[in-house]
Amino acid sequence: MHHQSDTNRTTLVVRASSARPLLLAWSDRGVEGPSPSHHARRPASDRGPIVRLLEQDESRGRYGEFWVLTTPAGEGPARALVREAEPLVGRVELRALPVDDPSDYNRLFRALRPIARELGRGAERPVDVLLSSGTPQVQTLWVVLVQAGLLRARMLQVIPAAFVPSPHPRAVREVRLEVEGFPEIRALREEVQKLRAQVGPRPAGMVGESEPMRALRARLARVSASDLPALVLGETGTGKELVARALHEGGARARGPFVAENCGAIAEGLLASELFGHEAGSFTGATRAHRGLFERAEGGTVFLDEVGEMPPRVQAMLLRVLQEGVVRRVGAERGVRVDVRVVCATHRDLSAMVKRGEFREDLYYRLRGVTLEVPPLRARYGDVPALVAAFLDEARAFRPGGGAPSVAPEAMRLLQRYPWPGNVRELRAEVHRWAVFCDGRVEPGDLAPELRGLAPAPAPAPPAPASGPPSARAAVATLAEAVEAAERAALARALDATGGNLSQSARALGIDRNTLKRKMAAFGLRKAAANSAPE
C-alpha cells in the first residue's frame, strides 16, 4: 500500500502518464463500526464489485495503478480492500478525502474536483472510473464530472453477483450516456462550471472581501459558464489579465491553452501577423509560414489586452473571427476554422472612441455584451491589508531565509489613505520593495516618498545658532524642502500652461503620466486638475 504526499502524487502521475490505465473507485468496504440499518449484508461469497472487476479476464494486467477513495471513517476497512487488490494491480494508493458525510453533494464535489484536476495535469493517460461502488451521491457525481468534461474517463459498471449467472460472459459493461443534445444536460454543465468557478482556487491578486470584489466574483462565476466573447474594463494595474485567466480556468476551456497578447505593444504591421499568422513569402522576411495566436489557442482562450489600441485593419480581421470562427493568415487565400474564446481588455472608453471613429462600432457591440468591470484599488481600500499580506507572502522568495517584514499600524493607515493611481500593480511593487530594503518592521519612513507625503508634517526644528555652521540634519531638511517646492511649482506651471491636460503636462515635464498623477496627489494638486479642462 502506498501513501504519498501531494508533491509525490503529482510526480507519480506525470511519470506514469504513458503507462497502463488507472482505475479510480470509491471503496466498497463501508466504515468502521455498525453499518446503517438500510445496508443489506453482503453474502460471504460476494467479494464486492471492485475485486470482481479486477478478477475478470479482461481486467487482468490491464491497470498499472488503482486509486481507492474513502472517508476518514472508512480508511480502516479500505486497507483490507487494498491488500486484496495489490496482487491484481501491483500499485494501489489509498486516499482518505475530507468528507464526513458521503451523501453530501457539495462536500463530495469539493473533494472529488481536485482528484479530477490532478488527473488532468498529466499526459493523456486512460482512466477508468467504477460506478458500482460508493454512495448513490458518489456515483451521480462521477457521471456529472465525466459528462461535463471535467474528468476524462471511461465509466464502468459491474453487474451485481445476484443477477449474474456464473460464469457470465459480460459481468462488466461500459456506461455511455448519449444525452449531449438535451437542454437539461447543457444547463447541468453550465451549473457545474459555475460551481467549479466558485469553489476553485482564486487567482493570485484577486484578493479581498470588499463589496466590489464580491460582486466581481459573482459575475465572474456566471460569465465563466458561457462561451461568449467577453470585455474586461478597468484602469491600468487593476488586474484585468487575472480576471481573464479566471474566466478561462473557470470555464469549459480550462484544459486548453490560454494565450495572451498586448495589442498596444506591437507595431501595426506585425500585429496582424502575430494574431492571425502569415504564409511564407507574404511579406519581406516571411521565409516560412507562421501560426498566429488564434491557431495556437485552439480549444482554449485568446486574451487581447489593450484592445482599444488595435488598428482599424486588425479590428476588421478580429470581427471576422468573432462572426465566422475563421482566421485567414496574412497572404493566405483560404481561412482556417478555429475554436477559441476571445476575451478582450482595455482601460480606455470604447464608446467614446466609437463616437470619434477610432473604434469599429460593430466590433464594440460584439464585445460589450458580456462585460466585467474591475474596480480600482481606491474603491476598495478595505482590501489593502489582505493584498499587502498576499504580496508579503510572494516577497518571501526575494529574501534569504524566506522571511518577510511586518507592517506598522501607522504605515498601514498611510497605505489605506493613498489613492494608488497605479492600483494593485503599484501596491505590489511597493510591497516587493520592502522585501529588499526593510528588515523586521515597515515604518512610515520606509514607504515611497509619495506615501510619506500623506503623513502629518513633523514639527519644525529649532533654528541653528547664529554662530557656526548649521547641523547636517538641518541642511538636508532644507534641501528636501527646496526640491519639493521646485517640483510643486514646476507641476503647477505645466498644468496652468496646458489648461489642466495631464497628457500634455506630462510630456512637457518629461515624465510619465502616472508619475504626474502620483506627484499631483502628493502635492495636493488633484483638485486643481479635476477643475481643469478635459484631456
PDB file of C-alpha atoms in Angstrom, residues 219-387:
ATOM      1  CA  ARG A 219     -20.441  37.985 -12.037  1.00  0.00           C
ATOM      2  CA  LEU A 220     -17.262  36.144 -12.964  1.00  0.00           C
ATOM      3  CA  ALA A 221     -18.823  32.804 -11.965  1.00  0.00           C
ATOM      4  CA  ARG A 222     -21.748  33.457 -14.311  1.00  0.00           C
ATOM      5  CA  VAL A 223     -19.663  34.660 -17.240  1.00  0.00           C
ATOM      6  CA  SER A 224     -17.232  31.719 -16.925  1.00  0.00           C
ATOM      7  CA  ALA A 225     -20.041  29.266 -17.671  1.00  0.00           C
ATOM      8  CA  SER A 226     -20.726  30.851 -21.078  1.00  0.00           C
ATOM      9  CA  ASP A 227     -18.530  30.756 -24.183  1.00  0.00           C
ATOM     10  CA  LEU A 228     -19.323  34.258 -25.446  1.00  0.00           C
ATOM     11  CA  PRO A 229     -16.655  36.883 -26.129  1.00  0.00           C
ATOM     12  CA  ALA A 230     -16.011  38.966 -23.011  1.00  0.00           C
ATOM     13  CA  LEU A 231     -14.780  42.509 -22.406  1.00  0.00           C
ATOM     14  CA  VAL A 232     -12.844  43.314 -19.216  1.00  0.00           C
ATOM     15  CA  LEU A 233     -12.764  47.004 -18.311  1.00  0.00           C
ATOM     16  CA  GLY A 234     -10.609  48.698 -15.701  1.00  0.00           C
ATOM     17  CA  GLU A 235      -7.799  51.131 -15.063  1.00  0.00           C
ATOM     18  CA  THR A 236      -4.177  50.225 -15.657  1.00  0.00           C
ATOM     19  CA  GLY A 237      -2.858  47.943 -12.945  1.00  0.00           C
ATOM     20  CA  THR A 238      -6.198  46.695 -11.607  1.00  0.00           C
ATOM     21  CA  GLY A 239      -5.582  43.082 -12.674  1.00  0.00           C
ATOM     22  CA  LYS A 240      -7.552  42.676 -15.907  1.00  0.00           C
ATOM     23  CA  GLU A 241      -5.404  39.750 -17.066  1.00  0.00           C
ATOM     24  CA  LEU A 242      -6.063  37.981 -13.753  1.00  0.00           C
ATOM     25  CA  VAL A 243      -9.792  38.274 -14.436  1.00  0.00           C
ATOM     26  CA  ALA A 244      -9.287  36.926 -17.969  1.00  0.00           C
ATOM     27  CA  ARG A 245      -7.356  33.939 -16.600  1.00  0.00           C
ATOM     28  CA  ALA A 246     -10.110  33.305 -14.054  1.00  0.00           C
ATOM     29  CA  LEU A 247     -12.653  33.274 -16.913  1.00  0.00           C
ATOM     30  CA  HIS A 248     -10.536  30.699 -18.715  1.00  0.00           C
ATOM     31  CA  GLU A 249      -9.850  28.489 -15.699  1.00  0.00           C
ATOM     32  CA  GLY A 250     -13.472  28.542 -14.539  1.00  0.00           C
ATOM     33  CA  GLY A 251     -14.963  27.528 -17.896  1.00  0.00           C
ATOM     34  CA  ALA A 252     -15.127  24.506 -20.137  1.00  0.00           C
ATOM     35  CA  ARG A 253     -11.877  25.534 -21.900  1.00  0.00           C
ATOM     36  CA  ALA A 254      -9.701  25.252 -18.779  1.00  0.00           C
ATOM     37  CA  ARG A 255      -7.871  22.241 -20.256  1.00  0.00           C
ATOM     38  CA  GLY A 256      -6.988  24.236 -23.373  1.00  0.00           C
ATOM     39  CA  PRO A 257      -4.261  26.891 -23.755  1.00  0.00           C
ATOM     40  CA  PHE A 258      -4.511  30.482 -22.515  1.00  0.00           C
ATOM     41  CA  VAL A 259      -2.673  32.769 -24.963  1.00  0.00           C
ATOM     42  CA  ALA A 260      -2.283  36.497 -24.269  1.00  0.00           C
ATOM     43  CA  GLU A 261      -1.087  39.455 -26.322  1.00  0.00           C
ATOM     44  CA  ASN A 262      -0.895  43.210 -25.674  1.00  0.00           C
ATOM     45  CA  CYS A 263      -2.271  44.957 -28.753  1.00  0.00           C
ATOM     46  CA  GLY A 264      -0.588  48.223 -27.805  1.00  0.00           C
ATOM     47  CA  ALA A 265       2.899  46.746 -27.581  1.00  0.00           C
ATOM     48  CA  ILE A 266       3.261  45.554 -31.195  1.00  0.00           C
ATOM     49  CA  ALA A 267       3.533  47.679 -34.319  1.00  0.00           C
ATOM     50  CA  GLU A 268       0.520  47.597 -36.659  1.00  0.00           C
ATOM     51  CA  GLY A 269       2.390  45.782 -39.415  1.00  0.00           C
ATOM     52  CA  LEU A 270       3.340  42.937 -37.086  1.00  0.00           C
ATOM     53  CA  LEU A 271       0.156  42.709 -35.007  1.00  0.00           C
ATOM     54  CA  ALA A 272      -1.939  41.093 -37.742  1.00  0.00           C
ATOM     55  CA  SER A 273       0.782  38.515 -38.367  1.00  0.00           C
ATOM     56  CA  GLU A 274       1.178  37.774 -34.655  1.00  0.00           C
ATOM     57  CA  LEU A 275      -2.560  37.321 -34.068  1.00  0.00           C
ATOM     58  CA  PHE A 276      -3.658  35.644 -37.295  1.00  0.00           C
ATOM     59  CA  GLY A 277      -0.426  34.204 -38.735  1.00  0.00           C
ATOM     60  CA  HIS A 278       1.088  34.566 -42.207  1.00  0.00           C
ATOM     61  CA  GLU A 279       2.066  32.441 -45.186  1.00  0.00           C
ATOM     62  CA  ALA A 280       5.614  32.065 -46.453  1.00  0.00           C
ATOM     63  CA  GLY A 281       6.537  34.902 -48.818  1.00  0.00           C
ATOM     64  CA  SER A 282       3.572  37.085 -47.796  1.00  0.00           C
ATOM     65  CA  PHE A 283       5.944  39.959 -46.972  1.00  0.00           C
ATOM     66  CA  THR A 284       9.665  40.674 -46.854  1.00  0.00           C
ATOM     67  CA  GLY A 285      11.293  38.457 -44.267  1.00  0.00           C
ATOM     68  CA  ALA A 286       8.443  35.904 -44.163  1.00  0.00           C
ATOM     69  CA  THR A 287      10.617  32.953 -45.088  1.00  0.00           C
ATOM     70  CA  ARG A 288       8.204  30.353 -43.722  1.00  0.00           C
ATOM     71  CA  ALA A 289       4.577  30.028 -42.644  1.00  0.00           C
ATOM     72  CA  HIS A 290       3.662  31.193 -39.145  1.00  0.00           C
ATOM     73  CA  ARG A 291       0.735  30.082 -36.972  1.00  0.00           C
ATOM     74  CA  GLY A 292      -0.851  33.025 -35.181  1.00  0.00           C
ATOM     75  CA  LEU A 293      -2.181  33.251 -31.647  1.00  0.00           C
ATOM     76  CA  PHE A 294      -5.669  32.142 -32.643  1.00  0.00           C
ATOM     77  CA  GLU A 295      -4.427  28.897 -34.179  1.00  0.00           C
ATOM     78  CA  ARG A 296      -2.113  28.235 -31.236  1.00  0.00           C
ATOM     79  CA  ALA A 297      -5.009  28.750 -28.806  1.00  0.00           C
ATOM     80  CA  GLU A 298      -7.221  26.097 -30.433  1.00  0.00           C
ATOM     81  CA  GLY A 299      -9.666  24.779 -27.846  1.00  0.00           C
ATOM     82  CA  GLY A 300      -8.694  27.478 -25.343  1.00  0.00           C
ATOM     83  CA  THR A 301      -8.810  31.233 -24.813  1.00  0.00           C
ATOM     84  CA  VAL A 302      -7.211  34.214 -26.575  1.00  0.00           C
ATOM     85  CA  PHE A 303      -6.739  37.263 -24.325  1.00  0.00           C
ATOM     86  CA  LEU A 304      -6.224  40.561 -26.151  1.00  0.00           C
ATOM     87  CA  ASP A 305      -5.081  43.250 -23.733  1.00  0.00           C
ATOM     88  CA  GLU A 306      -5.458  46.939 -24.610  1.00  0.00           C
ATOM     89  CA  VAL A 307      -7.825  46.152 -27.480  1.00  0.00           C
ATOM     90  CA  GLY A 308      -8.533  49.889 -27.704  1.00  0.00           C
ATOM     91  CA  GLU A 309      -5.063  50.306 -29.237  1.00  0.00           C
ATOM     92  CA  MET A 310      -5.843  47.875 -32.077  1.00  0.00           C
ATOM     93  CA  PRO A 311      -5.537  49.460 -35.563  1.00  0.00           C
ATOM     94  CA  PRO A 312      -8.713  49.595 -37.735  1.00  0.00           C
ATOM     95  CA  ARG A 313      -7.468  46.975 -40.231  1.00  0.00           C
ATOM     96  CA  VAL A 314      -6.785  44.482 -37.458  1.00  0.00           C
ATOM     97  CA  GLN A 315     -10.162  45.312 -35.879  1.00  0.00           C
ATOM     98  CA  ALA A 316     -11.839  44.184 -39.093  1.00  0.00           C
ATOM     99  CA  MET A 317      -9.911  40.895 -39.032  1.00  0.00           C
ATOM    100  CA  LEU A 318     -10.886  40.301 -35.403  1.00  0.00           C
ATOM    101  CA  LEU A 319     -14.548  40.933 -36.209  1.00  0.00           C
ATOM    102  CA  ARG A 320     -14.377  38.250 -38.918  1.00  0.00           C
ATOM    103  CA  VAL A 321     -13.020  35.742 -36.402  1.00  0.00           C
ATOM    104  CA  LEU A 322     -15.801  36.545 -33.925  1.00  0.00           C
ATOM    105  CA  GLN A 323     -18.553  36.334 -36.555  1.00  0.00           C
ATOM    106  CA  GLU A 324     -17.410  33.315 -38.549  1.00  0.00           C
ATOM    107  CA  GLY A 325     -14.911  31.472 -36.375  1.00  0.00           C
ATOM    108  CA  VAL A 326     -12.437  31.612 -39.278  1.00  0.00           C
ATOM    109  CA  VAL A 327      -8.893  33.014 -39.300  1.00  0.00           C
ATOM    110  CA  ARG A 328      -7.202  33.974 -42.547  1.00  0.00           C
ATOM    111  CA  ARG A 329      -3.453  34.237 -42.377  1.00  0.00           C
ATOM    112  CA  VAL A 330      -1.755  37.241 -43.950  1.00  0.00           C
ATOM    113  CA  GLY A 331      -1.156  36.312 -47.610  1.00  0.00           C
ATOM    114  CA  ALA A 332      -3.417  33.227 -47.496  1.00  0.00           C
ATOM    115  CA  GLU A 333      -6.242  32.528 -49.950  1.00  0.00           C
ATOM    116  CA  ARG A 334      -8.295  30.368 -47.594  1.00  0.00           C
ATOM    117  CA  GLY A 335      -9.291  30.686 -43.970  1.00  0.00           C
ATOM    118  CA  VAL A 336      -8.649  28.276 -41.116  1.00  0.00           C
ATOM    119  CA  ARG A 337     -11.532  27.428 -38.784  1.00  0.00           C
ATOM    120  CA  VAL A 338     -10.634  27.933 -35.115  1.00  0.00           C
ATOM    121  CA  ASP A 339     -12.423  27.115 -31.885  1.00  0.00           C
ATOM    122  CA  VAL A 340     -11.391  29.709 -29.301  1.00  0.00           C
ATOM    123  CA  ARG A 341     -12.973  32.041 -26.797  1.00  0.00           C
ATOM    124  CA  VAL A 342     -11.962  35.692 -27.137  1.00  0.00           C
ATOM    125  CA  VAL A 343     -11.514  37.850 -24.033  1.00  0.00           C
ATOM    126  CA  CYS A 344     -10.503  41.483 -24.539  1.00  0.00           C
ATOM    127  CA  ALA A 345      -9.468  44.154 -22.056  1.00  0.00           C
ATOM    128  CA  THR A 346      -8.939  47.907 -22.128  1.00  0.00           C
ATOM    129  CA  HIS A 347      -8.573  50.893 -19.827  1.00  0.00           C
ATOM    130  CA  ARG A 348      -9.959  53.221 -22.498  1.00  0.00           C
ATOM    131  CA  ASP A 349     -13.550  54.412 -23.049  1.00  0.00           C
ATOM    132  CA  LEU A 350     -14.511  52.399 -26.135  1.00  0.00           C
ATOM    133  CA  SER A 351     -17.907  54.078 -26.503  1.00  0.00           C
ATOM    134  CA  ALA A 352     -16.196  57.482 -26.786  1.00  0.00           C
ATOM    135  CA  MET A 353     -13.726  56.011 -29.274  1.00  0.00           C
ATOM    136  CA  VAL A 354     -16.646  54.739 -31.369  1.00  0.00           C
ATOM    137  CA  LYS A 355     -18.130  58.255 -31.477  1.00  0.00           C
ATOM    138  CA  ARG A 356     -14.770  59.660 -32.586  1.00  0.00           C
ATOM    139  CA  GLY A 357     -14.453  56.978 -35.276  1.00  0.00           C
ATOM    140  CA  GLU A 358     -11.403  55.406 -33.620  1.00  0.00           C
ATOM    141  CA  PHE A 359     -13.014  52.018 -32.920  1.00  0.00           C
ATOM    142  CA  ARG A 360     -15.381  49.961 -35.067  1.00  0.00           C
ATOM    143  CA  GLU A 361     -18.943  50.230 -33.849  1.00  0.00           C
ATOM    144  CA  ASP A 362     -19.890  46.694 -34.949  1.00  0.00           C
ATOM    145  CA  LEU A 363     -16.886  45.231 -33.110  1.00  0.00           C
ATOM    146  CA  TYR A 364     -17.716  47.242 -29.986  1.00  0.00           C
ATOM    147  CA  TYR A 365     -21.268  45.912 -29.869  1.00  0.00           C
ATOM    148  CA  ARG A 366     -19.972  42.412 -30.470  1.00  0.00           C
ATOM    149  CA  LEU A 367     -17.635  42.676 -27.465  1.00  0.00           C
ATOM    150  CA  ARG A 368     -19.655  44.588 -24.911  1.00  0.00           C
ATOM    151  CA  GLY A 369     -22.469  42.025 -24.434  1.00  0.00           C
ATOM    152  CA  VAL A 370     -20.524  40.220 -21.675  1.00  0.00           C
ATOM    153  CA  THR A 371     -18.670  42.874 -19.676  1.00  0.00           C
ATOM    154  CA  LEU A 372     -16.715  42.720 -16.438  1.00  0.00           C
ATOM    155  CA  GLU A 373     -15.558  45.886 -14.668  1.00  0.00           C
ATOM    156  CA  VAL A 374     -12.542  45.567 -12.380  1.00  0.00           C
ATOM    157  CA  PRO A 375     -12.743  48.111  -9.533  1.00  0.00           C
ATOM    158  CA  PRO A 376      -9.775  50.431  -8.907  1.00  0.00           C
ATOM    159  CA  LEU A 377      -7.944  49.992  -5.611  1.00  0.00           C
ATOM    160  CA  ARG A 378      -9.220  53.341  -4.293  1.00  0.00           C
ATOM    161  CA  ALA A 379     -12.768  51.887  -4.491  1.00  0.00           C
ATOM    162  CA  ARG A 380     -11.838  49.025  -2.130  1.00  0.00           C
ATOM    163  CA  TYR A 381      -9.449  50.415   0.482  1.00  0.00           C
ATOM    164  CA  GLY A 382     -10.661  47.729   2.899  1.00  0.00           C
ATOM    165  CA  ASP A 383      -8.832  45.115   0.782  1.00  0.00           C
ATOM    166  CA  VAL A 384      -5.420  46.789   1.180  1.00  0.00           C
ATOM    167  CA  PRO A 385      -4.366  44.811   4.322  1.00  0.00           C
ATOM    168  CA  ALA A 386      -5.272  41.479   2.671  1.00  0.00           C
ATOM    169  CA  LEU A 387      -3.416  42.452  -0.522  1.00  0.00           C
TER     170      LEU A 387
END
